[in-house]
Amino acid sequence: MHALKNLLPIVVVVLFFQLAILQQVPENALSMAIGLLIVAVGVALFLQGLELSIFPVGKSLSNQFARRGSLPILLSFGFAIGFSAVVAEPALIAVAQQAQEISGGRIDALTLRLLVAVSVGFVVALGVFRTIMGYPLHWFMIIGYATVVIVTWFAPEEIVGLAYDSGGVTTNIVTVPLIAALGIGLAASIRGRNPLMDGFGLVALAVMVPMVTVQIYGVVVYSGTAPDASLDMAVSDQSGAAFGPLKMLLELAEMFRDVLPIILTILFFQYMVLRRGLTNPPKIVFGFLLVIFGLYAFVVGLKLGLFPIGTSMAEQLIGRENFAFIYLFAFMIGFATTMAEPALIAIGKQAEEAASGRLDGNAIRLLVALGVAIGISIGVHRIIVGGSMHYYIIGGYTVVILLTALAPRYIVALAYDLGGVTTSEVTVPLVTALGIGLATNIEGRSVLIDGFGLIAFASIFPIVTVMTYAIAVQWLADRREVKS
């Protein structure tokens, strides 16, 4: 049901534009529809597998380690959970594959994923340390994003959009529930910690650090000589010619490889550190199998459905020679898909409970959806006019840093976390394909330089809208107190 709920806003928006505005049906409409159904089935299997295996075991481990109170074990567990969850993140797999294809093999998909996973593992460990010690999050975020802005200034333009997108897609279908449960569980179990101020923030840190490491990777990659693109294409063609069932088995083996780090992490900490057996191993094994098959179906559905939809919509809207429709499509897709995002609904409910009535979960969802819609619209504007990603990103995060200094402390961690959970496993591929499609069809645009970056804008502006709202509410409350 969650998967279908995520798909429904996209289907409604696409149908509205195809029938009411473009008044045409794309040639490969049937293939796209089949692809969407496969995505829905894949996400449903994947989520069910997580519910049966990874989530309950991960939460159980978090609670047991929190009760033990061993700092080295907690930090090691934080790193392992962060790393293993991100390596298996479907949205990151999709973005990394697109980057490798578009760069002609210069950016390696597996290397990119490993870099992002190591970054997230490190920063989750750092976040666990912050929660245990009680250090305020806003200093971490101000210093962190100041570093991001400085690195962005020196990074090659080919990597900037991809780096920010890589940070934006790390916190998604696998990562958010595990990391959020770890942070809130720790804050709730340590005396003197506030679940709202100290429990949130791990997701925000997991978004930030990959932006730095991927940009440094870009500096290294683009300072050397380009690989032989013809060799890369030859290898690709050869693998594509493999016999159908054999190719399917190879791809399933790759999916197992993607999920294997989570399995090994859980088994190691369960049996080697806690020295306890798993409860109901057959159920957990079945869950892991569902995760693998669901991940495989998701990737197949992307290639058939979501990527072609984004590219097709970009081509058709540009063909109308009226950019207003492109802005409208970007805004509607951003708002509609964010309102249906399960991770956002879950975080909103947790925040409402932790804030004891100071926050309204529905108001938070509206603010975040508005932020995503504005962000994607601004990102589309950048592609259309050909502006430099550097200036947009540096300007956006400068505003975020200023708001962080002004915002009430209770909202800071939550606002940054909300910026990280806005893009779902369905939204990310569609928005990425939209950006690539626009850059491909607008004269003078580079697919690698201009095509990536929309996810970055979708992550920045929810932080801006939520913090601005909190500052306004605080200001009004202070004025009422002065008058009374």
Short mmCIF file of C-alpha atoms in Angstrom, two decimals:
data_model
loop_
_atom_site.label_atom_id
_atom_site.label_comp_id
_atom_site.label_asym_id
_atom_site.label_seq_id
_atom_site.Cartn_x
_atom_site.Cartn_y
_atom_site.Cartn_z
CA MET A 1 0.00 0.00 0.00
CA HIS A 2 2.83 2.43 0.85
CA ALA A 3 4.41 1.85 -2.57
CA LEU A 4 1.12 2.48 -4.40
CA LYS A 5 0.51 5.56 -2.24
CA ASN A 6 3.94 6.89 -3.25
CA LEU A 7 3.25 6.24 -6.93
CA LEU A 8 -0.27 7.72 -7.00
CA PRO A 9 0.74 11.43 -6.86
CA ILE A 10 3.24 10.90 -9.68
CA VAL A 11 0.63 9.10 -11.81
CA VAL A 12 -1.95 11.86 -11.20
CA VAL A 13 0.49 14.69 -12.06
CA VAL A 14 1.83 12.90 -15.18
CA LEU A 15 -1.67 12.06 -16.43
CA PHE A 16 -2.81 15.65 -15.87
CA PHE A 17 0.07 17.02 -17.95
CA GLN A 18 -0.20 14.35 -20.67
CA LEU A 19 -3.96 14.63 -21.16
CA ALA A 20 -4.81 18.22 -20.20
CA ILE A 21 -1.72 20.18 -21.27
CA LEU A 22 0.32 18.12 -23.75
CA GLN A 23 -2.80 16.31 -25.08
CA GLN A 24 -0.77 13.33 -26.28
CA VAL A 25 0.24 9.87 -25.09
CA PRO A 26 3.95 8.88 -25.27
CA GLU A 27 4.84 6.04 -27.66
CA ASN A 28 6.21 3.81 -24.90
CA ALA A 29 3.28 4.43 -22.51
CA LEU A 30 2.61 0.71 -22.01
CA SER A 31 6.25 -0.01 -21.16
CA MET A 32 6.26 2.89 -18.68
CA ALA A 33 3.05 1.63 -17.04
CA ILE A 34 4.52 -1.88 -16.67
CA GLY A 35 7.69 -0.35 -15.25
CA LEU A 36 5.70 1.60 -12.65
CA LEU A 37 3.86 -1.56 -11.61
CA ILE A 38 7.18 -3.41 -11.27
CA VAL A 39 8.52 -0.53 -9.15
CA ALA A 40 5.42 -0.75 -6.92
CA VAL A 41 5.83 -4.52 -6.51
CA GLY A 42 9.57 -4.15 -5.88
CA VAL A 43 9.13 -1.45 -3.23
CA ALA A 44 6.34 -3.45 -1.55
CA LEU A 45 8.52 -6.60 -1.37
CA PHE A 46 11.50 -4.54 -0.22
CA LEU A 47 9.54 -2.82 2.58
CA GLN A 48 7.97 -6.10 3.71
CA GLY A 49 11.41 -7.68 3.81
CA LEU A 50 12.74 -4.80 5.90
CA GLU A 51 9.84 -5.13 8.34
CA LEU A 52 10.51 -8.86 8.76
CA SER A 53 14.29 -8.75 9.02
CA ILE A 54 16.44 -5.62 9.09
CA PHE A 55 14.25 -3.20 11.07
CA PRO A 56 13.37 -5.39 14.07
CA VAL A 57 16.88 -6.80 14.36
CA GLY A 58 18.47 -3.34 13.96
CA LYS A 59 16.20 -1.76 16.59
CA SER A 60 16.79 -4.65 18.97
CA LEU A 61 20.55 -4.26 18.62
CA SER A 62 20.30 -0.48 19.18
CA ASN A 63 18.33 -0.96 22.40
CA GLN A 64 20.67 -3.63 23.72
CA PHE A 65 23.78 -1.54 23.03
CA ALA A 66 22.18 1.55 24.59
CA ARG A 67 21.51 -0.46 27.77
CA ARG A 68 25.09 -1.71 27.81
CA GLY A 69 26.43 1.84 27.68
CA SER A 70 29.77 0.90 26.08
CA LEU A 71 31.01 3.88 24.02
CA PRO A 72 33.39 1.90 21.69
CA ILE A 73 30.66 -0.65 20.90
CA LEU A 74 28.04 2.06 20.29
CA LEU A 75 30.38 3.98 17.97
CA SER A 76 31.32 0.80 16.08
CA PHE A 77 27.67 -0.16 15.74
CA GLY A 78 26.78 3.35 14.52
CA PHE A 79 29.47 3.18 11.83
CA ALA A 80 28.48 -0.34 10.74
CA ILE A 81 24.75 0.47 10.54
CA GLY A 82 25.39 3.70 8.60
CA PHE A 83 27.73 2.02 6.13
CA SER A 84 25.70 -1.12 5.51
CA ALA A 85 22.35 0.66 5.15
CA VAL A 86 23.63 3.19 2.60
CA VAL A 87 25.45 0.62 0.44
CA ALA A 88 22.06 -1.08 -0.10
CA GLU A 89 20.12 2.17 -0.69
CA PRO A 90 18.13 1.79 -3.97
CA ALA A 91 18.08 5.53 -4.75
CA LEU A 92 21.87 5.80 -4.36
CA ILE A 93 22.33 2.76 -6.63
CA ALA A 94 20.17 4.46 -9.28
CA VAL A 95 22.00 7.81 -9.10
CA ALA A 96 25.44 6.13 -9.12
CA GLN A 97 24.57 4.06 -12.22
CA GLN A 98 23.32 7.17 -14.02
CA ALA A 99 26.52 9.05 -13.11
CA GLN A 100 28.75 6.24 -14.39
CA GLU A 101 26.89 6.04 -17.72
CA ILE A 102 26.80 9.80 -18.29
CA SER A 103 30.47 10.31 -17.36
CA GLY A 104 31.54 7.54 -19.75
CA GLY A 105 32.95 5.47 -16.87
CA ARG A 106 35.04 8.27 -15.41
CA ILE A 107 32.93 8.17 -12.26
CA ASP A 108 32.79 4.57 -11.01
CA ALA A 109 29.38 3.63 -9.56
CA LEU A 110 30.72 1.19 -6.95
CA THR A 111 33.50 3.56 -5.83
CA LEU A 112 30.96 6.37 -5.49
CA ARG A 113 28.64 4.19 -3.39
CA LEU A 114 31.48 2.99 -1.14
CA LEU A 115 32.66 6.57 -0.57
CA VAL A 116 29.17 7.70 0.37
CA ALA A 117 28.65 4.64 2.60
CA VAL A 118 31.96 5.18 4.47
CA SER A 119 31.05 8.86 4.91
CA VAL A 120 27.65 8.02 6.36
CA GLY A 121 29.13 5.34 8.63
CA PHE A 122 31.66 7.82 10.00
CA VAL A 123 29.12 10.56 10.53
CA VAL A 124 26.54 8.28 12.22
CA ALA A 125 29.30 7.30 14.67
CA LEU A 126 30.00 11.01 15.18
CA GLY A 127 26.28 11.66 15.73
CA VAL A 128 26.07 8.87 18.30
CA PHE A 129 29.03 10.44 20.11
CA ARG A 130 27.28 13.85 20.03
CA THR A 131 24.08 12.38 21.49
CA ILE A 132 25.95 10.58 24.27
CA MET A 133 28.02 13.65 25.20
CA GLY A 134 25.10 16.08 24.81
CA TYR A 135 26.86 18.51 22.47
CA PRO A 136 24.49 20.96 20.68
CA LEU A 137 23.83 20.05 17.04
CA HIS A 138 23.78 23.57 15.62
CA TRP A 139 27.56 23.99 15.96
CA PHE A 140 28.14 20.72 14.08
CA MET A 141 25.84 21.87 11.28
CA ILE A 142 27.22 25.42 11.01
CA ILE A 143 30.84 24.21 10.88
CA GLY A 144 29.91 21.29 8.63
CA TYR A 145 28.04 23.32 6.02
CA ALA A 146 30.67 26.07 6.10
CA THR A 147 33.13 23.29 5.12
CA VAL A 148 30.73 22.10 2.40
CA VAL A 149 30.54 25.63 0.96
CA ILE A 150 34.34 26.01 0.95
CA VAL A 151 34.87 22.62 -0.74
CA THR A 152 32.17 23.47 -3.30
CA TRP A 153 34.05 26.62 -4.30
CA PHE A 154 37.12 24.54 -5.31
CA ALA A 155 35.35 21.43 -6.68
CA PRO A 156 35.11 20.84 -10.46
CA GLU A 157 31.71 21.79 -11.84
CA GLU A 158 31.18 18.26 -13.23
CA ILE A 159 30.90 16.81 -9.70
CA VAL A 160 29.04 19.48 -7.69
CA GLY A 161 25.45 18.55 -8.61
CA LEU A 162 26.19 14.82 -8.29
CA ALA A 163 27.85 15.34 -4.87
CA TYR A 164 24.83 17.15 -3.47
CA ASP A 165 22.45 14.60 -4.98
CA SER A 166 24.53 11.79 -3.43
CA GLY A 167 24.11 13.42 -0.02
CA GLY A 168 20.38 13.87 -0.58
CA VAL A 169 19.68 10.24 -1.48
CA THR A 170 21.59 8.62 1.40
CA THR A 171 18.68 9.04 3.78
CA ASN A 172 15.84 7.06 2.36
CA ILE A 173 13.91 3.83 2.48
CA VAL A 174 16.57 1.82 4.41
CA THR A 175 18.58 4.43 6.26
CA VAL A 176 16.06 6.78 7.87
CA PRO A 177 14.17 4.30 10.11
CA LEU A 178 17.36 2.62 11.34
CA ILE A 179 19.31 5.84 12.00
CA ALA A 180 16.32 7.69 13.49
CA ALA A 181 15.54 4.75 15.80
CA LEU A 182 19.18 4.67 16.94
CA GLY A 183 19.28 8.41 17.74
CA ILE A 184 15.89 8.66 19.46
CA GLY A 185 16.50 5.40 21.35
CA LEU A 186 19.82 6.70 22.69
CA ALA A 187 18.39 10.09 23.68
CA ALA A 188 15.46 8.43 25.46
CA SER A 189 17.73 6.05 27.40
CA ILE A 190 20.31 8.62 28.58
CA ARG A 191 19.36 10.77 31.56
CA GLY A 192 19.34 14.49 30.82
CA ARG A 193 18.87 14.14 27.06
CA ASN A 194 15.91 15.61 25.18
CA PRO A 195 14.53 13.30 22.42
CA LEU A 196 13.61 16.31 20.24
CA MET A 197 16.92 18.19 20.56
CA ASP A 198 19.31 15.25 21.02
CA GLY A 199 17.47 12.34 19.33
CA PHE A 200 17.12 13.99 15.93
CA GLY A 201 20.11 15.09 13.85
CA LEU A 202 21.73 11.81 12.80
CA VAL A 203 19.90 11.91 9.47
CA ALA A 204 21.03 15.51 8.91
CA LEU A 205 24.67 14.62 9.51
CA ALA A 206 24.33 11.63 7.15
CA VAL A 207 23.27 14.02 4.38
CA MET A 208 26.07 16.53 4.92
CA VAL A 209 29.36 14.61 4.97
CA PRO A 210 28.95 12.70 1.64
CA MET A 211 28.70 16.08 -0.09
CA VAL A 212 32.28 16.81 1.02
CA THR A 213 33.78 13.38 0.24
CA VAL A 214 32.18 13.07 -3.21
CA GLN A 215 33.42 16.53 -4.19
CA ILE A 216 36.95 15.59 -3.07
CA TYR A 217 36.56 12.38 -5.15
CA GLY A 218 35.63 14.62 -8.09
CA VAL A 219 38.78 16.69 -7.63
CA VAL A 220 40.85 13.49 -7.85
CA VAL A 221 38.89 12.00 -10.78
CA TYR A 222 38.85 15.13 -12.93
CA SER A 223 42.50 16.00 -12.34
CA GLY A 224 43.62 12.81 -14.15
CA THR A 225 43.15 11.58 -17.71
CA ALA A 226 39.77 10.38 -18.90
CA PRO A 227 39.26 6.62 -19.25
CA ASP A 228 38.82 5.01 -22.63
CA ALA A 229 35.08 5.40 -23.22
CA SER A 230 35.09 2.93 -26.10
CA LEU A 231 36.50 0.23 -23.83
CA ASP A 232 33.78 0.97 -21.26
CA MET A 233 31.08 0.72 -23.92
CA ALA A 234 32.52 -2.52 -25.25
CA VAL A 235 32.35 -4.12 -21.82
CA SER A 236 28.80 -2.84 -21.38
CA ASP A 237 27.70 -4.22 -24.74
CA GLN A 238 29.22 -7.60 -24.04
CA SER A 239 27.40 -7.95 -20.73
CA GLY A 240 24.16 -6.81 -22.32
CA ALA A 241 24.35 -9.62 -24.87
CA ALA A 242 24.34 -12.28 -22.18
CA PHE A 243 21.61 -14.91 -22.22
CA GLY A 244 18.45 -13.61 -20.49
CA PRO A 245 18.17 -16.03 -17.51
CA LEU A 246 21.93 -15.90 -16.94
CA LYS A 247 21.86 -12.09 -16.92
CA MET A 248 18.96 -12.16 -14.47
CA LEU A 249 20.91 -14.48 -12.14
CA LEU A 250 23.94 -12.20 -12.34
CA GLU A 251 21.83 -9.15 -11.49
CA LEU A 252 20.23 -10.99 -8.56
CA ALA A 253 23.73 -11.88 -7.36
CA GLU A 254 24.60 -8.17 -7.49
CA MET A 255 21.52 -7.37 -5.40
CA PHE A 256 22.64 -9.96 -2.84
CA ARG A 257 26.06 -8.29 -2.82
CA ASP A 258 24.35 -4.94 -2.11
CA VAL A 259 22.42 -6.29 0.89
CA LEU A 260 25.27 -8.50 2.18
CA PRO A 261 26.92 -5.72 4.27
CA ILE A 262 23.74 -5.29 6.34
CA ILE A 263 23.48 -9.06 6.86
CA LEU A 264 27.12 -9.33 7.94
CA THR A 265 26.83 -6.31 10.24
CA ILE A 266 23.79 -7.72 12.02
CA LEU A 267 25.25 -11.24 12.33
CA PHE A 268 28.60 -9.94 13.61
CA PHE A 269 27.12 -7.72 16.33
CA GLN A 270 24.44 -10.25 17.27
CA TYR A 271 26.68 -13.31 17.60
CA MET A 272 30.21 -11.96 18.15
CA VAL A 273 29.53 -8.91 20.32
CA LEU A 274 26.26 -9.64 22.15
CA ARG A 275 26.77 -13.41 21.90
CA ARG A 276 23.04 -14.02 21.51
CA GLY A 277 21.14 -15.88 18.81
CA LEU A 278 18.55 -14.32 16.53
CA THR A 279 14.89 -14.76 17.42
CA ASN A 280 12.97 -16.61 14.68
CA PRO A 281 15.83 -17.06 12.11
CA PRO A 282 13.54 -18.52 9.34
CA LYS A 283 11.40 -15.36 9.39
CA ILE A 284 14.51 -13.16 9.20
CA VAL A 285 15.99 -15.20 6.32
CA PHE A 286 12.69 -14.94 4.43
CA GLY A 287 12.74 -11.18 5.03
CA PHE A 288 16.23 -10.88 3.58
CA LEU A 289 15.15 -12.81 0.47
CA LEU A 290 12.22 -10.41 0.01
CA VAL A 291 14.65 -7.48 0.31
CA ILE A 292 16.86 -8.92 -2.44
CA PHE A 293 14.01 -9.72 -4.86
CA GLY A 294 12.34 -6.39 -4.12
CA LEU A 295 15.55 -4.49 -4.81
CA TYR A 296 15.97 -6.35 -8.11
CA ALA A 297 12.38 -5.57 -9.20
CA PHE A 298 12.85 -1.93 -8.19
CA VAL A 299 15.94 -1.50 -10.41
CA VAL A 300 14.21 -3.25 -13.35
CA GLY A 301 11.14 -1.03 -12.92
CA LEU A 302 13.32 2.10 -12.86
CA LYS A 303 14.73 1.28 -16.29
CA LEU A 304 11.29 0.54 -17.75
CA GLY A 305 9.18 3.17 -16.00
CA LEU A 306 10.49 6.05 -13.93
CA PHE A 307 13.60 7.03 -15.93
CA PRO A 308 11.68 7.06 -19.26
CA ILE A 309 8.81 9.05 -17.70
CA GLY A 310 11.16 11.79 -16.46
CA THR A 311 13.04 11.96 -19.75
CA SER A 312 9.85 11.86 -21.85
CA MET A 313 8.16 14.61 -19.83
CA ALA A 314 11.24 16.82 -20.18
CA GLU A 315 11.34 16.31 -23.98
CA GLN A 316 7.62 16.98 -24.43
CA LEU A 317 7.52 20.05 -22.18
CA ILE A 318 10.55 21.60 -23.92
CA GLY A 319 8.86 20.89 -27.25
CA ARG A 320 5.97 23.14 -26.17
CA GLU A 321 8.46 26.06 -25.98
CA ASN A 322 6.69 27.36 -22.88
CA PHE A 323 8.90 27.08 -19.82
CA ALA A 324 5.99 27.98 -17.50
CA PHE A 325 4.68 24.42 -17.90
CA ILE A 326 8.09 23.01 -16.90
CA TYR A 327 8.09 25.10 -13.71
CA LEU A 328 4.52 24.02 -12.97
CA PHE A 329 5.35 20.34 -13.50
CA ALA A 330 8.42 20.60 -11.24
CA PHE A 331 6.42 22.33 -8.49
CA MET A 332 3.51 19.86 -8.63
CA ILE A 333 5.74 16.76 -8.67
CA GLY A 334 7.77 18.10 -5.72
CA PHE A 335 4.73 18.98 -3.61
CA ALA A 336 2.57 15.93 -4.41
CA THR A 337 5.24 13.26 -3.91
CA THR A 338 6.53 14.82 -0.68
CA MET A 339 3.08 14.90 0.90
CA ALA A 340 2.81 11.13 0.30
CA GLU A 341 6.33 10.33 1.58
CA PRO A 342 6.05 7.65 4.34
CA ALA A 343 9.39 8.58 5.97
CA LEU A 344 8.25 12.22 6.28
CA ILE A 345 4.93 11.15 7.84
CA ALA A 346 6.80 8.97 10.35
CA ILE A 347 9.30 11.69 11.29
CA GLY A 348 6.46 14.25 11.61
CA LYS A 349 4.62 11.98 14.07
CA GLN A 350 7.77 11.33 16.09
CA ALA A 351 8.51 15.07 16.22
CA GLU A 352 4.96 15.87 17.34
CA GLU A 353 5.24 13.37 20.20
CA ALA A 354 8.73 14.52 21.22
CA ALA A 355 7.75 18.22 21.16
CA SER A 356 4.81 17.70 23.56
CA GLY A 357 2.38 19.84 21.58
CA ARG A 358 4.76 22.55 20.36
CA LEU A 359 4.73 21.19 16.80
CA ASP A 360 1.94 20.09 14.47
CA GLY A 361 2.86 17.07 12.32
CA ASN A 362 0.53 18.09 9.47
CA ALA A 363 1.90 21.65 9.42
CA ILE A 364 5.41 20.23 9.21
CA ARG A 365 4.45 18.07 6.21
CA LEU A 366 2.95 21.09 4.41
CA LEU A 367 6.03 23.22 5.09
CA VAL A 368 8.38 20.48 3.90
CA ALA A 369 6.31 19.77 0.76
CA LEU A 370 6.29 23.50 -0.04
CA GLY A 371 10.07 23.63 0.46
CA VAL A 372 10.64 20.67 -1.88
CA ALA A 373 8.34 22.15 -4.53
CA ILE A 374 10.14 25.51 -4.39
CA GLY A 375 13.55 23.81 -4.38
CA ILE A 376 12.90 21.63 -7.44
CA SER A 377 11.41 24.64 -9.27
CA ILE A 378 14.55 26.69 -8.56
CA GLY A 379 16.72 23.74 -9.64
CA VAL A 380 14.80 23.51 -12.93
CA HIS A 381 15.24 27.28 -13.40
CA ARG A 382 19.01 26.83 -13.01
CA ILE A 383 19.04 24.22 -15.79
CA ILE A 384 16.90 26.38 -18.09
CA VAL A 385 18.95 29.57 -17.69
CA GLY A 386 22.30 27.76 -17.41
CA GLY A 387 23.39 29.23 -14.07
CA SER A 388 26.40 27.90 -12.15
CA MET A 389 25.55 25.24 -9.56
CA HIS A 390 28.28 26.66 -7.31
CA TYR A 391 26.52 29.97 -6.74
CA TYR A 392 23.08 28.47 -6.19
CA ILE A 393 24.35 25.90 -3.67
CA ILE A 394 26.68 28.29 -1.84
CA GLY A 395 23.87 30.87 -1.66
CA GLY A 396 21.35 28.29 -0.43
CA TYR A 397 23.53 26.90 2.34
CA THR A 398 24.66 30.39 3.39
CA VAL A 399 20.97 31.15 4.05
CA VAL A 400 20.67 27.83 5.92
CA ILE A 401 23.69 28.65 8.11
CA LEU A 402 22.26 32.10 8.97
CA LEU A 403 18.86 30.60 9.81
CA THR A 404 20.56 27.96 11.99
CA ALA A 405 22.10 30.73 14.09
CA LEU A 406 18.71 32.48 14.47
CA ALA A 407 16.31 29.53 14.82
CA PRO A 408 15.03 28.21 18.19
CA ARG A 409 17.28 25.37 19.34
CA TYR A 410 14.42 22.85 19.55
CA ILE A 411 13.80 23.02 15.77
CA VAL A 412 17.37 22.84 14.42
CA ALA A 413 17.96 19.06 14.50
CA LEU A 414 14.44 18.31 13.24
CA ALA A 415 14.68 20.85 10.37
CA TYR A 416 17.92 19.31 9.10
CA ASP A 417 16.50 15.80 9.39
CA LEU A 418 13.42 16.86 7.43
CA GLY A 419 15.68 18.10 4.65
CA GLY A 420 17.08 14.58 4.41
CA VAL A 421 13.82 12.60 4.28
CA THR A 422 12.01 14.58 1.60
CA THR A 423 12.97 12.48 -1.39
CA SER A 424 11.48 8.99 -1.62
CA GLU A 425 12.73 5.92 -3.45
CA VAL A 426 10.18 6.76 -6.17
CA THR A 427 10.74 10.52 -6.35
CA VAL A 428 14.54 10.46 -6.64
CA PRO A 429 14.79 8.51 -9.94
CA LEU A 430 11.97 10.53 -11.53
CA VAL A 431 13.43 13.91 -10.52
CA THR A 432 16.94 12.79 -11.54
CA ALA A 433 15.62 11.71 -14.95
CA LEU A 434 13.78 15.04 -15.30
CA GLY A 435 17.01 16.96 -14.69
CA ILE A 436 18.99 14.79 -17.12
CA GLY A 437 16.20 15.05 -19.71
CA LEU A 438 16.14 18.86 -19.48
CA ALA A 439 19.94 19.10 -19.73
CA THR A 440 19.92 16.73 -22.74
CA ASN A 441 17.28 18.68 -24.66
CA ILE A 442 18.28 22.28 -23.91
CA GLU A 443 21.01 23.52 -26.23
CA GLY A 444 24.30 24.38 -24.56
CA ARG A 445 23.72 22.33 -21.40
CA SER A 446 26.03 19.57 -20.17
CA VAL A 447 24.24 16.48 -18.89
CA LEU A 448 26.87 15.83 -16.20
CA ILE A 449 27.22 19.48 -15.09
CA ASP A 450 23.58 20.60 -15.39
CA GLY A 451 21.61 17.34 -15.24
CA PHE A 452 22.31 16.55 -11.59
CA GLY A 453 21.47 18.80 -8.63
CA LEU A 454 17.66 18.79 -8.41
CA ILE A 455 17.75 16.47 -5.38
CA ALA A 456 20.13 18.92 -3.69
CA PHE A 457 17.63 21.76 -4.04
CA ALA A 458 14.88 19.47 -2.74
CA SER A 459 17.00 18.93 0.40
CA ILE A 460 17.96 22.58 1.04
CA PHE A 461 14.66 24.40 0.90
CA PRO A 462 12.63 22.31 3.40
CA ILE A 463 15.27 23.30 5.98
CA VAL A 464 14.68 26.94 5.03
CA THR A 465 10.86 26.75 5.22
CA VAL A 466 10.78 24.84 8.54
CA MET A 467 13.33 27.10 10.26
CA THR A 468 11.67 30.26 8.91
CA TYR A 469 8.33 29.00 10.27
CA ALA A 470 9.87 28.29 13.71
CA ILE A 471 11.54 31.73 13.82
CA ALA A 472 8.23 33.41 12.92
CA VAL A 473 6.29 31.41 15.55
CA GLN A 474 8.92 32.24 18.20
CA TRP A 475 8.85 35.93 17.26
CA LEU A 476 5.05 36.07 17.52
CA ALA A 477 5.14 34.28 20.88
CA ASP A 478 7.76 36.71 22.21
CA ARG A 479 5.64 39.67 21.08
CA ARG A 480 2.57 38.29 22.84
CA GLU A 481 4.59 37.87 26.05
CA VAL A 482 5.85 41.47 25.85
CA LYS A 483 2.30 42.82 25.33
CA SER A 484 0.91 40.78 28.21
#
